[in-house]
Each structure stands twice: as structure tokens, then as C-alpha cells.
Amino acid sequence: MPSRLASRIFVLLLASFTAYAQGPELSKAGQEFARVHADKVILTHVRIIDGTGAAAVEDQNVVIEGGKITAIQKGADVAADKSTAVLDLRGYTVMPGIVGMHDHLFYIARPNLDSQKHSDDPLVVPQMTFSAPRLYLANGVTTMRTTGSVETYSDLNLKKDIDAGNLPGPHLDVTGPYLEGSQSYFLQMPHLTSPEDARQTVEYWADRGVTSFKAYMNITRAELKAAIDAAHKRGIKVTGHLCSVTYKEAAELGIDDLEHGFFVNTQLDPDKKPDVCSQSAGEETLAHMDPGGPEAKDLIATLVGHHVAITSTLPVFEGDLGGGRPVLRQQALDAMTPQAREDVFLVRQPRVPPRPPKIDPALLWKHDLELERAFVAAGGLLLAGPDPTGRGDVLPGFGDQREIELLVEAGFSPVEAIKIATLNGAVYMGRDKQIGSVAAGKNADLVVMKGDPSKQISDIENVEIVFKDGVGYDSRKLLDSVRGRFGQY
Ligand SMILES: [Zn+2]
């Protein structure tokens, strides 16, 4: 008992807001990374961006008890006591934890990558089971969908370990193995051979605890339909990064979500044949789709009419624009192995001699941003996630913040962009009664950052504390624990 008591009642003030008071026993992950932990936590004089798209509200108190937000009150000074931790957060903002909807637990490895961007086959995506969950949580992601798994048992067991408090990380929606067609260069994905195979694969993994599925580029319409029907029978949703099936076809088959904004719709690709991926994998369609034209209007009406969400994954495309984009963040580079860092610089080097792309990436970017805006304006549910795998410079957590900044570049207001990355994901997952906004009764999954992202969206990078179920994790401690390891495990 004495040692247990010691871990429960320390009132240490190591930094300005390290705050412990008497509280329920901390998990292993909590003991290692918690900065705020008490029976009752009161965030005082803080600015709230509540995640609903409403304007920021100045000078509020947020009361957290039993892992939940129990009250939101006008800002006032309150005294700490042995079971209450009080944080004076003048100059800080609190927003809901990010609900990352395209947040992988693996990373791309390119054997023998050179300055001509050549690399050797086979392409492999090693698991980042250690580093990725820490980077997500450190940067404010408290719930995430894995959006396609390559080591599904690792992800399922990781979820159990995080939920038990043995490891730090966000709440996980584990997506099953990618539902890919028979023709694929991805060795780690199941290559489905028939609709029956698709049905069996979905049922097998649903039985083992998977809570979402993702279809991939070469799946056929019949296989996709079988997978959707089997998943829906169990109340499980299906998303897709498609190519062989167009967005409209997938909507009509009953898919729930489509990944990568409007970048991978193939309906206008000149060589598109039914059930077969086209050469440009969607670029031709995006280049030729006038965001205000009749084809776009018809597509968006079909998607909205079928309640199909779209996941915006802007960071994974931003690098194609060149011109030093994205700006590399020192903290992200610090998280990487020397090899991963070297790959980033190789990928970003201009080709010599220059090889201009067939379609101008700036045109694709412009059309996609406008289509995402039009989709939302028409009542569509836009979700957000960085897809931290396709390029060396998109990392877990850092990429989720970048996605929000790029939604603002797309023309959404900062509070709308934050809603897309928080409440919208919760709505999609059917969890908006528990998470996704700052409101009394919801889980205390909150991000505390210095500054005011409603005025300057880059302040979203200044995360200091991330609350998950009422425990305040120290962002810097989590990042320090990863230093030099991302890209290895
Ligand atoms: Zn992805």
C-alpha cells in the first residue's frame, strides 16, 4: 500500500503544468508519460475550440472527472486541493482530440532508393508498432482508423495493449487487411480471387476483432459488393482507395467512404475498362473534371445521396507540388532514423535531367481542393487523415496536423477544418455521443496547445498536453521516447 499510495498522491510541480493530485491508479503508459493526473482536473482560463465548427470561446474553465468532461464554465480562478489538479491555461487553446481517419501503423521502405527516385522491388511496408502510436498521441490524435493493415494481428493486439494501458497510443479502429484484387504489386495484401473469397476474408477478420475494412485499387465490383454486404451484416463500414471501381460505381454498391479526396476517381480516365485499374489511376479524371461543371455536380449528388463520406488526405499529395513543400519540421526529422531522413531528402531532390509530369500537379491540387469544398457545401461528410506512408515527409501525427492546415489552404475556416478532423470522424464512426467535440458528458479526449489556431492555424503544431480519457499525456516526453526510431520499428 505505501508504494501504491506514493504513486497516487504526489503533488509534484516539475514544470509549469505538471500537475498530479490524488487520483485513480495510473496505467503503465500513464506512469511513464502522464503530466496531468488527478481525480478532478480543472483547465482554467482556456480558449475552447469545441470541434463543432462554432467560433472559439475565450476564457473558459473545463472540468474533467472520471475520464469525462463534466462541466464547461466561465473562466474563474479555482484552488487546487489534494484530489484536484488545476492548470492555469491563459494563452492556451483546448480542442477535441483529432479523429484521424487515414492513419497507418506502417511506413514505406524503398530498397536502394537513389537520387533518380529508382528503388528495387519488392515494395514493403514495415510495421511501426512502437513509434507510430506515440507520434499520433503526442501530436493530438486520440482516436484513429488504421485504414488498411499489413500485420493485422499486431494491430489487434496493440489495440488491446493500449486499451489496457500497457502502451501509449490513441484509441484504435483496426482496419482489416487490404481487400485487393488478384493483380497487385503489394505483396503484403490479400489478393482476392472471387466474391466468395472477399466474403470469407471479411468474415474471418471480423470474427477476430477488426472494426473496419478498406478495399484497394484492383478489386472488382463483384468482390467489392460481396465485401460490403458481409461487412454491413455485422455493422462494419467499408472504405476504399479505388481505381478499378469508379467512385459512382462504389457509391451504388453501398461503400461508406472513399479515400484520397477526389484524386483516385477513374470515371473519366480515357483507357478505363470495367473492373480494371486505368493507367493514370484517376489523375486524368481529376484534371478533366471542372469542379463547378455538370460531371462534378452529378458525382457529388450521387455521393451525398448514398451517404458516402470522403476522406481528405492532402499531405500525401502536397509533396508533388515541389517548391520546398511541405516545410520539413525539425521535430519530425528528429523522430526518424538516419536512413528514413536520408530517404526524405532523396525523394525531395529535383530530378536531373528534369522530367515534367504528364499532368500538372498544381492543376490536380486546385481541382481536388475545390471538389472537397463543393462536396461539403452539398452536405457531404468530409473526413481527414494524412496517409503517412506514401512519401517520406508525411509522418504520423505531424501529418494529421498538416492535414488541418491544408484544409485551411483549401478555403475552410480554421474552426471548420478542425471540425472535419475531429467531430466528422466521430460522426462517421457513430461515436459522436462520446468523442469528437468539447462538451459536458463526452470523453475527456482533448488537445492543449499554446496560441490560437482559430486565428493562426499553424498554432495547431504547438501541442503540449494531450488528454485521453482524462489523463494528460506529455507531448514532448512521448516525442523524446521515439527520437531516431521512426522508420525502424
Ligand atoms: Zn493509405
Coordinates of C-alpha atoms and ligand atoms in Angstrom, one line a residue:
M1 CA 0.0 0.0 0.0
P2 CA 2.6 2.6 0.8
S3 CA 4.2 2.4 -2.6
R4 CA 0.8 2.5 -4.2
L5 CA -0.1 5.4 -2.2
A6 CA 3.1 7.2 -3.2
S7 CA 2.2 6.7 -6.9
R8 CA -1.3 8.0 -6.2
I9 CA -0.6 11.1 -4.2
F10 CA 2.3 13.0 -5.5
V11 CA 2.0 16.7 -5.8
L12 CA 5.0 17.5 -7.9
L13 CA 5.5 20.6 -9.8
L14 CA 8.3 19.8 -12.2
A15 CA 7.3 22.2 -15.0
S16 CA 4.7 24.9 -15.1
F17 CA 1.9 22.5 -15.5
T18 CA 2.9 19.2 -14.4
A19 CA 0.0 18.5 -12.1
Y20 CA -0.6 15.4 -10.1
A21 CA -3.1 15.1 -7.3
Q22 CA -4.8 12.2 -5.7
G23 CA -6.4 10.1 -8.5
P24 CA -7.3 6.6 -9.7
E25 CA -4.3 4.4 -10.2
L26 CA -2.3 5.2 -13.3
S27 CA -1.6 2.6 -16.0
K28 CA 1.9 1.7 -17.0
A29 CA 1.7 4.1 -20.0
G30 CA 0.3 6.8 -17.8
Q31 CA 3.1 6.4 -15.2
E32 CA 5.6 6.9 -18.0
F33 CA 4.1 9.7 -19.9
A34 CA 1.4 11.5 -17.8
R35 CA 1.8 15.1 -17.0
V36 CA -1.6 15.7 -15.5
H37 CA -3.4 13.1 -13.5
A38 CA -6.0 13.6 -10.7
D39 CA -9.5 12.6 -9.5
K40 CA -10.5 16.0 -10.8
V41 CA -8.7 18.2 -13.3
I42 CA -9.8 21.8 -14.0
L43 CA -8.4 23.7 -17.0
T44 CA -8.9 27.3 -16.2
H45 CA -9.0 30.5 -18.3
V46 CA -8.6 28.5 -21.6
R47 CA -9.8 29.2 -25.1
I48 CA -12.1 26.5 -26.4
I49 CA -12.5 25.4 -30.0
D50 CA -15.2 22.9 -29.5
G51 CA -15.0 20.9 -32.7
T52 CA -18.5 21.7 -34.0
G53 CA -17.4 24.5 -36.3
A54 CA -18.5 27.2 -33.8
A55 CA -16.2 30.2 -33.2
A56 CA -13.6 29.9 -30.4
V57 CA -14.8 30.9 -27.0
E58 CA -12.4 32.8 -24.8
D59 CA -11.7 32.4 -21.1
Q60 CA -13.4 29.1 -20.1
N61 CA -13.0 26.5 -17.4
V62 CA -13.1 22.8 -18.4
V63 CA -13.8 20.3 -15.6
I64 CA -12.7 16.7 -16.0
E65 CA -13.7 13.9 -13.7
G66 CA -13.6 10.1 -14.2
G67 CA -12.2 10.4 -17.7
K68 CA -15.1 12.6 -18.8
I69 CA -15.7 16.3 -19.3
T70 CA -18.2 17.1 -16.5
A71 CA -18.6 20.8 -16.9
I72 CA -17.7 23.8 -19.0
Q73 CA -17.9 27.1 -17.2
K74 CA -17.0 30.7 -17.4
G75 CA -13.3 31.2 -16.7
A76 CA -12.5 31.6 -12.9
D77 CA -9.7 31.0 -10.5
V78 CA -10.1 27.8 -8.5
A79 CA -7.9 26.4 -5.8
A80 CA -6.2 23.0 -6.2
D81 CA -6.6 20.5 -3.4
K82 CA -5.3 17.0 -2.7
S83 CA -7.6 15.5 -5.3
T84 CA -7.9 18.4 -7.8
A85 CA -5.3 19.5 -10.3
V86 CA -5.7 23.0 -11.6
L87 CA -4.0 24.3 -14.7
D88 CA -3.9 28.0 -15.5
L89 CA -4.1 28.0 -19.3
R90 CA -4.2 31.6 -20.2
G91 CA -2.8 32.0 -23.7
Y92 CA -3.7 28.4 -24.5
T93 CA -6.4 26.7 -26.5
V94 CA -8.1 23.4 -26.0
M95 CA -9.8 21.4 -28.8
P96 CA -11.1 17.9 -29.2
G97 CA -8.6 15.1 -29.8
I98 CA -8.1 14.5 -33.5
V99 CA -10.0 11.6 -35.0
G100 CA -7.5 10.5 -37.7
M101 CA -9.3 8.7 -40.5
H102 CA -6.3 7.7 -42.7
D103 CA -3.7 7.0 -40.1
H104 CA -1.5 4.0 -40.8
L105 CA 0.7 1.9 -38.4
F106 CA 3.3 1.1 -41.1
Y107 CA 5.6 3.1 -43.3
I108 CA 7.0 2.7 -46.7
A109 CA 10.5 1.2 -47.3
R110 CA 12.2 1.6 -50.6
P111 CA 15.2 -0.7 -51.0
N112 CA 18.1 1.0 -52.7
L113 CA 16.3 4.3 -53.3
D114 CA 18.6 6.6 -55.3
S115 CA 18.6 10.3 -56.4
Q116 CA 16.7 9.3 -59.6
K117 CA 14.0 8.0 -57.4
H118 CA 14.6 4.5 -58.5
S119 CA 14.2 1.8 -55.9
D120 CA 14.2 -2.0 -56.1
D121 CA 11.2 -4.4 -55.8
P122 CA 9.5 -5.7 -53.9
L123 CA 7.9 -2.8 -52.2
V124 CA 7.5 -3.4 -48.5
V125 CA 5.8 -1.5 -45.7
P126 CA 7.3 -2.4 -42.3
Q127 CA 5.2 -2.0 -39.2
M128 CA 5.8 1.0 -36.9
T129 CA 4.1 -0.5 -33.9
F130 CA 6.4 1.2 -31.4
S131 CA 6.8 4.7 -32.9
A132 CA 3.6 5.4 -34.7
P133 CA 1.2 5.3 -31.8
R134 CA 3.4 7.6 -29.8
L135 CA 3.7 10.1 -32.6
Y136 CA 0.0 10.1 -33.1
L137 CA -0.8 10.7 -29.4
A138 CA 2.0 13.3 -29.0
N139 CA 0.5 15.3 -31.8
G140 CA -3.1 15.3 -30.6
V141 CA -4.6 12.2 -32.2
T142 CA -6.7 10.4 -29.6
T143 CA -8.7 8.1 -32.0
M144 CA -7.6 6.7 -35.3
R145 CA -8.6 4.3 -38.0
T146 CA -5.7 2.2 -39.3
T147 CA -7.2 2.3 -42.8
G148 CA -5.6 -0.9 -44.0
S149 CA -3.4 -3.2 -42.1
V150 CA -0.4 -5.3 -43.1
E151 CA 0.1 -7.0 -39.7
T152 CA -3.4 -7.3 -38.6
Y153 CA -2.7 -9.4 -35.5
S154 CA -0.1 -6.8 -34.4
D155 CA -2.7 -4.1 -34.8
L156 CA -5.4 -6.0 -32.9
N157 CA -3.0 -6.9 -30.1
L158 CA -1.6 -3.4 -30.0
K159 CA -5.2 -2.1 -29.5
K160 CA -5.6 -4.4 -26.5
D161 CA -2.3 -3.3 -25.0
I162 CA -3.2 0.4 -25.5
D163 CA -6.7 -0.1 -24.0
A164 CA -5.1 -1.9 -21.1
G165 CA -2.8 1.0 -20.5
N166 CA 0.4 -1.1 -21.1
L167 CA 1.4 1.0 -24.1
P168 CA 0.7 4.7 -25.0
G169 CA -1.4 5.5 -28.1
P170 CA -4.7 6.6 -29.4
H171 CA -8.0 4.6 -29.4
L172 CA -7.7 2.3 -32.4
D173 CA -10.3 1.4 -35.1
V174 CA -8.4 -1.6 -36.5
T175 CA -9.0 -2.0 -40.3
G176 CA -8.6 -5.4 -41.7
P177 CA -6.1 -6.5 -44.4
Y178 CA -6.5 -4.5 -47.6
L179 CA -9.1 -6.1 -49.8
E180 CA -7.1 -6.1 -53.0
G181 CA -7.8 -7.7 -56.4
S182 CA -5.8 -10.5 -57.9
Q183 CA -3.4 -8.2 -59.8
S184 CA -1.3 -6.3 -57.3
Y185 CA 2.3 -5.3 -56.7
F186 CA 1.7 -5.2 -52.9
L187 CA 3.0 -8.5 -51.5
Q188 CA 1.5 -7.9 -48.1
M189 CA -2.1 -7.7 -49.1
P190 CA -4.6 -10.5 -49.7
H191 CA -5.1 -10.9 -53.4
L192 CA -8.8 -11.8 -53.7
T193 CA -9.7 -14.3 -56.3
S194 CA -13.6 -14.1 -56.2
P195 CA -16.6 -12.6 -54.4
E196 CA -16.7 -15.7 -52.2
D197 CA -13.1 -15.1 -51.2
A198 CA -14.0 -11.5 -50.4
R199 CA -16.9 -12.6 -48.2
Q200 CA -14.8 -15.2 -46.4
T201 CA -11.9 -12.7 -45.8
V202 CA -14.3 -10.1 -44.3
E203 CA -15.9 -12.7 -42.0
Y204 CA -12.7 -14.2 -40.9
W205 CA -11.2 -10.9 -39.8
A206 CA -14.5 -9.5 -38.4
D207 CA -14.6 -12.6 -36.2
R208 CA -11.1 -11.7 -34.9
G209 CA -12.0 -8.2 -33.9
V210 CA -11.4 -6.0 -36.9
T211 CA -13.8 -3.0 -36.8
S212 CA -13.4 -1.6 -40.4
F213 CA -12.4 -2.6 -43.9
K214 CA -10.7 -1.0 -46.8
A215 CA -10.9 -2.1 -50.4
Y216 CA -7.9 -1.4 -52.7
M217 CA -7.1 -0.5 -56.2
N218 CA -7.6 -3.7 -58.2
I219 CA -10.7 -5.1 -56.5
T220 CA -13.6 -6.0 -58.9
R221 CA -17.1 -4.7 -58.5
A222 CA -18.4 -8.1 -57.6
E223 CA -15.7 -8.6 -54.9
L224 CA -16.4 -5.2 -53.5
K225 CA -20.1 -5.8 -53.4
A226 CA -19.6 -9.1 -51.6
A227 CA -17.2 -7.5 -49.1
I228 CA -19.6 -4.6 -48.4
D229 CA -22.6 -6.9 -47.9
A230 CA -20.6 -9.2 -45.5
A231 CA -19.3 -6.2 -43.5
H232 CA -22.6 -4.4 -43.3
K233 CA -24.3 -7.6 -42.0
R234 CA -22.1 -7.1 -38.9
G235 CA -22.5 -3.3 -38.7
I236 CA -18.9 -2.7 -40.0
K237 CA -18.1 0.0 -42.5
V238 CA -16.0 -0.2 -45.7
T239 CA -13.8 2.4 -47.2
G240 CA -11.8 2.2 -50.4
H241 CA -8.7 3.5 -52.2
L242 CA -10.1 2.5 -55.5
C243 CA -9.1 2.5 -59.2
S244 CA -10.7 -0.5 -60.9
V245 CA -14.1 0.6 -59.5
T246 CA -15.1 4.3 -60.0
Y247 CA -16.5 6.5 -57.2
K248 CA -20.0 6.4 -58.7
E249 CA -19.9 2.6 -59.1
A250 CA -18.7 2.2 -55.5
A251 CA -21.4 4.5 -54.1
E252 CA -24.0 2.5 -55.9
L253 CA -22.6 -0.7 -54.4
G254 CA -23.0 0.8 -50.9
I255 CA -19.5 1.7 -49.9
D256 CA -19.3 4.0 -46.8
D257 CA -16.3 6.1 -47.5
L258 CA -13.7 6.9 -50.3
E259 CA -10.1 7.7 -49.6
H260 CA -7.8 10.4 -51.1
G261 CA -10.4 13.2 -51.8
F262 CA -11.1 13.2 -55.5
F263 CA -7.6 12.1 -56.6
V264 CA -8.4 8.5 -57.3
N265 CA -11.7 8.5 -59.1
T266 CA -11.3 7.0 -62.5
Q267 CA -14.6 7.6 -64.2
L268 CA -13.2 9.9 -66.9
D269 CA -9.9 8.2 -67.5
P270 CA -9.7 7.6 -71.2
D271 CA -8.5 4.0 -71.0
K272 CA -10.8 2.9 -68.2
K273 CA -12.4 -0.5 -68.6
P274 CA -14.8 -2.1 -66.2
D275 CA -13.1 -3.8 -63.2
V276 CA -9.6 -2.8 -64.3
C277 CA -7.4 0.0 -63.0
S278 CA -6.6 2.7 -65.5
Q279 CA -3.1 3.9 -66.4
S280 CA -3.3 7.3 -64.7
A281 CA -5.2 5.8 -61.7
G282 CA -7.5 8.9 -61.5
E283 CA -5.3 11.8 -62.5
E284 CA -6.9 12.1 -65.9
T285 CA -10.4 12.3 -64.3
L286 CA -9.4 14.9 -61.8
A287 CA -7.6 17.0 -64.4
H288 CA -10.7 16.9 -66.7
M289 CA -13.3 17.4 -64.0
D290 CA -14.3 21.0 -63.8
P291 CA -15.2 21.4 -60.1
G292 CA -18.3 23.6 -61.0
G293 CA -19.2 21.5 -64.0
P294 CA -22.1 19.0 -64.6
E295 CA -20.0 15.9 -64.1
A296 CA -18.8 17.1 -60.7
K297 CA -22.3 18.1 -59.7
D298 CA -23.6 14.7 -60.7
L299 CA -20.8 12.9 -58.9
I300 CA -21.2 14.9 -55.7
A301 CA -25.0 14.4 -55.8
T302 CA -24.5 10.6 -56.1
L303 CA -22.1 10.5 -53.2
V304 CA -24.2 12.7 -50.9
G305 CA -27.4 10.8 -51.9
H306 CA -25.7 7.5 -50.9
H307 CA -24.3 8.9 -47.7
V308 CA -20.7 8.2 -48.8
A309 CA -18.0 10.1 -46.9
I310 CA -14.8 11.3 -48.5
T311 CA -11.5 11.2 -46.7
S312 CA -9.2 14.2 -47.5
T313 CA -5.6 13.1 -47.4
L314 CA -3.9 16.3 -48.7
P315 CA -0.4 15.8 -47.0
V316 CA 0.4 12.7 -49.1
F317 CA -0.1 14.8 -52.3
E318 CA 1.4 18.1 -51.2
G319 CA 5.0 16.9 -51.9
D320 CA 4.1 16.5 -55.6
L321 CA 3.8 20.3 -55.8
G322 CA 7.5 20.7 -55.2
G323 CA 8.8 24.1 -54.3
G324 CA 10.0 23.0 -50.9
R325 CA 6.6 21.7 -49.9
P326 CA 5.9 20.6 -47.3
V327 CA 8.2 22.6 -45.0
L328 CA 10.1 19.9 -43.0
R329 CA 9.6 20.2 -39.3
Q330 CA 12.6 19.6 -37.1
Q331 CA 10.6 17.6 -34.6
A332 CA 9.5 15.2 -37.4
L333 CA 13.1 14.8 -38.7
D334 CA 14.2 14.1 -35.1
A335 CA 11.8 11.3 -34.8
M336 CA 13.2 9.5 -37.9
T337 CA 16.1 7.0 -38.3
P338 CA 19.1 8.4 -40.3
Q339 CA 18.0 6.2 -43.2
A340 CA 14.4 7.5 -43.2
R341 CA 15.8 11.1 -43.1
E342 CA 18.1 10.4 -46.0
D343 CA 15.2 9.0 -48.0
V344 CA 13.2 12.2 -47.4
F345 CA 15.9 14.2 -48.9
L346 CA 16.3 11.9 -51.9
V347 CA 12.6 11.9 -52.6
R348 CA 12.6 15.7 -52.4
Q349 CA 15.5 16.3 -54.8
P350 CA 14.6 17.6 -58.2
R351 CA 15.3 15.0 -60.9
V352 CA 18.3 15.6 -63.2
P353 CA 17.5 16.0 -66.0
P354 CA 14.1 17.2 -65.1
R355 CA 11.2 15.0 -66.1
P356 CA 8.0 17.1 -66.1
P357 CA 4.9 15.1 -65.1
K358 CA 2.2 14.4 -67.8
I359 CA -0.4 16.3 -65.8
D360 CA 0.4 19.4 -63.9
P361 CA 0.2 18.6 -60.1
A362 CA -0.9 22.2 -59.4
L363 CA -4.0 21.6 -61.6
L364 CA -4.8 18.4 -59.7
W365 CA -4.3 20.1 -56.4
K366 CA -6.6 23.0 -57.3
H367 CA -9.4 20.8 -58.6
D368 CA -9.2 18.5 -55.6
L369 CA -9.4 21.4 -53.1
E370 CA -12.4 22.9 -55.0
L371 CA -14.2 19.5 -55.2
E372 CA -13.7 18.9 -51.5
R373 CA -15.2 22.3 -50.8
A374 CA -18.1 21.6 -53.1
F375 CA -18.7 18.2 -51.5
V376 CA -19.0 19.8 -48.1
A377 CA -21.2 22.6 -49.4
A378 CA -23.5 20.0 -50.9
G379 CA -23.9 18.4 -47.4
G380 CA -21.2 15.7 -47.8
L381 CA -19.3 14.3 -44.8
L382 CA -15.6 15.1 -45.2
L383 CA -13.1 13.2 -43.1
A384 CA -9.4 13.9 -42.6
G385 CA -6.1 11.9 -42.4
P386 CA -2.6 12.3 -43.7
D387 CA -1.9 8.8 -45.2
P388 CA 1.5 8.7 -43.6
T389 CA 3.1 6.2 -45.8
G390 CA 3.3 7.2 -49.5
R391 CA 6.1 9.8 -49.1
G392 CA 9.0 10.1 -46.8
D393 CA 7.9 13.5 -45.5
V394 CA 4.4 12.6 -44.2
L395 CA 4.6 11.2 -40.6
P396 CA 2.0 10.0 -38.1
G397 CA 0.6 12.8 -36.0
F398 CA 2.6 15.6 -37.7
G399 CA 0.8 14.7 -40.8
D400 CA -2.6 14.9 -39.1
Q401 CA -1.8 18.5 -38.1
R402 CA -0.6 19.3 -41.6
E403 CA -3.9 17.9 -43.0
I404 CA -5.8 20.5 -40.9
E405 CA -3.5 23.3 -42.1
L406 CA -4.1 22.2 -45.7
L407 CA -7.9 22.2 -45.3
V408 CA -7.5 25.8 -44.4
E409 CA -5.5 26.3 -47.5
A410 CA -8.4 24.7 -49.3
G411 CA -10.6 27.5 -48.1
F412 CA -12.2 26.1 -45.0
S413 CA -12.1 28.4 -41.9
P414 CA -9.8 27.1 -39.2
V415 CA -12.7 26.0 -37.0
E416 CA -14.3 24.2 -39.9
A417 CA -11.1 22.4 -40.7
I418 CA -10.8 21.3 -37.0
K419 CA -14.4 20.0 -37.2
I420 CA -13.5 18.0 -40.3
A421 CA -10.6 16.4 -38.4
T422 CA -12.5 15.8 -35.1
L423 CA -16.3 15.7 -35.0
N424 CA -16.8 14.5 -38.5
G425 CA -14.7 11.4 -37.9
A426 CA -16.7 10.7 -34.7
V427 CA -19.9 11.1 -36.6
Y428 CA -18.7 8.6 -39.3
M429 CA -17.7 6.1 -36.7
G430 CA -21.1 6.5 -34.9
R431 CA -19.2 7.7 -31.8
D432 CA -20.2 11.3 -31.7
K433 CA -22.0 10.9 -28.4
Q434 CA -18.7 10.0 -26.8
I435 CA -16.0 11.8 -28.7
G436 CA -15.3 14.5 -31.4
S437 CA -16.2 17.7 -29.6
V438 CA -15.6 19.5 -26.3
A439 CA -18.9 19.2 -24.4
A440 CA -20.0 18.1 -21.0
G441 CA -20.6 14.4 -20.9
K442 CA -18.1 13.5 -23.5
N443 CA -14.8 11.6 -23.0
A444 CA -12.0 13.9 -21.9
D445 CA -10.0 13.4 -25.1
L446 CA -8.6 16.9 -25.6
V447 CA -5.5 18.7 -27.0
V448 CA -4.0 21.6 -25.2
M449 CA -1.8 23.9 -27.3
K450 CA -0.2 27.3 -26.9
G451 CA -1.7 30.0 -29.1
D452 CA -4.9 30.3 -31.0
P453 CA -5.3 28.1 -34.1
S454 CA -8.7 29.8 -34.8
K455 CA -6.6 32.8 -35.8
Q456 CA -3.3 31.2 -36.9
I457 CA -3.8 27.6 -37.9
S458 CA -0.1 26.7 -37.6
D459 CA -0.6 27.1 -33.8
I460 CA -2.1 23.6 -34.0
E461 CA 1.5 22.3 -34.0
N462 CA 2.2 23.8 -30.5
V463 CA 0.7 20.8 -28.6
E464 CA 1.8 20.5 -25.0
I465 CA -0.6 18.1 -23.4
V466 CA -2.9 15.5 -24.9
F467 CA -5.7 14.2 -22.7
K468 CA -7.0 10.7 -23.4
D469 CA -9.8 9.5 -21.1
G470 CA -8.9 12.3 -18.7
V471 CA -5.2 11.5 -18.3
G472 CA -3.0 14.4 -19.6
Y473 CA 0.0 13.0 -21.6
D474 CA 3.1 15.0 -22.0
S475 CA 3.6 15.6 -25.8
R476 CA 7.3 16.2 -25.5
K477 CA 8.0 13.1 -23.4
L478 CA 6.2 11.0 -26.0
L479 CA 8.3 12.5 -28.8
D480 CA 11.5 12.1 -26.9
S481 CA 10.8 8.4 -26.5
V482 CA 10.7 8.0 -30.3
R483 CA 13.7 10.0 -31.3
G484 CA 15.6 8.4 -34.1
R485 CA 13.4 5.3 -34.2
F486 CA 10.6 6.1 -36.7
G487 CA 11.5 4.1 -39.9
Q488 CA 12.9 1.2 -37.8
Y489 CA 10.0 -0.2 -35.7
Ligands
ZN1 ZN -3.2 4.8 -47.2

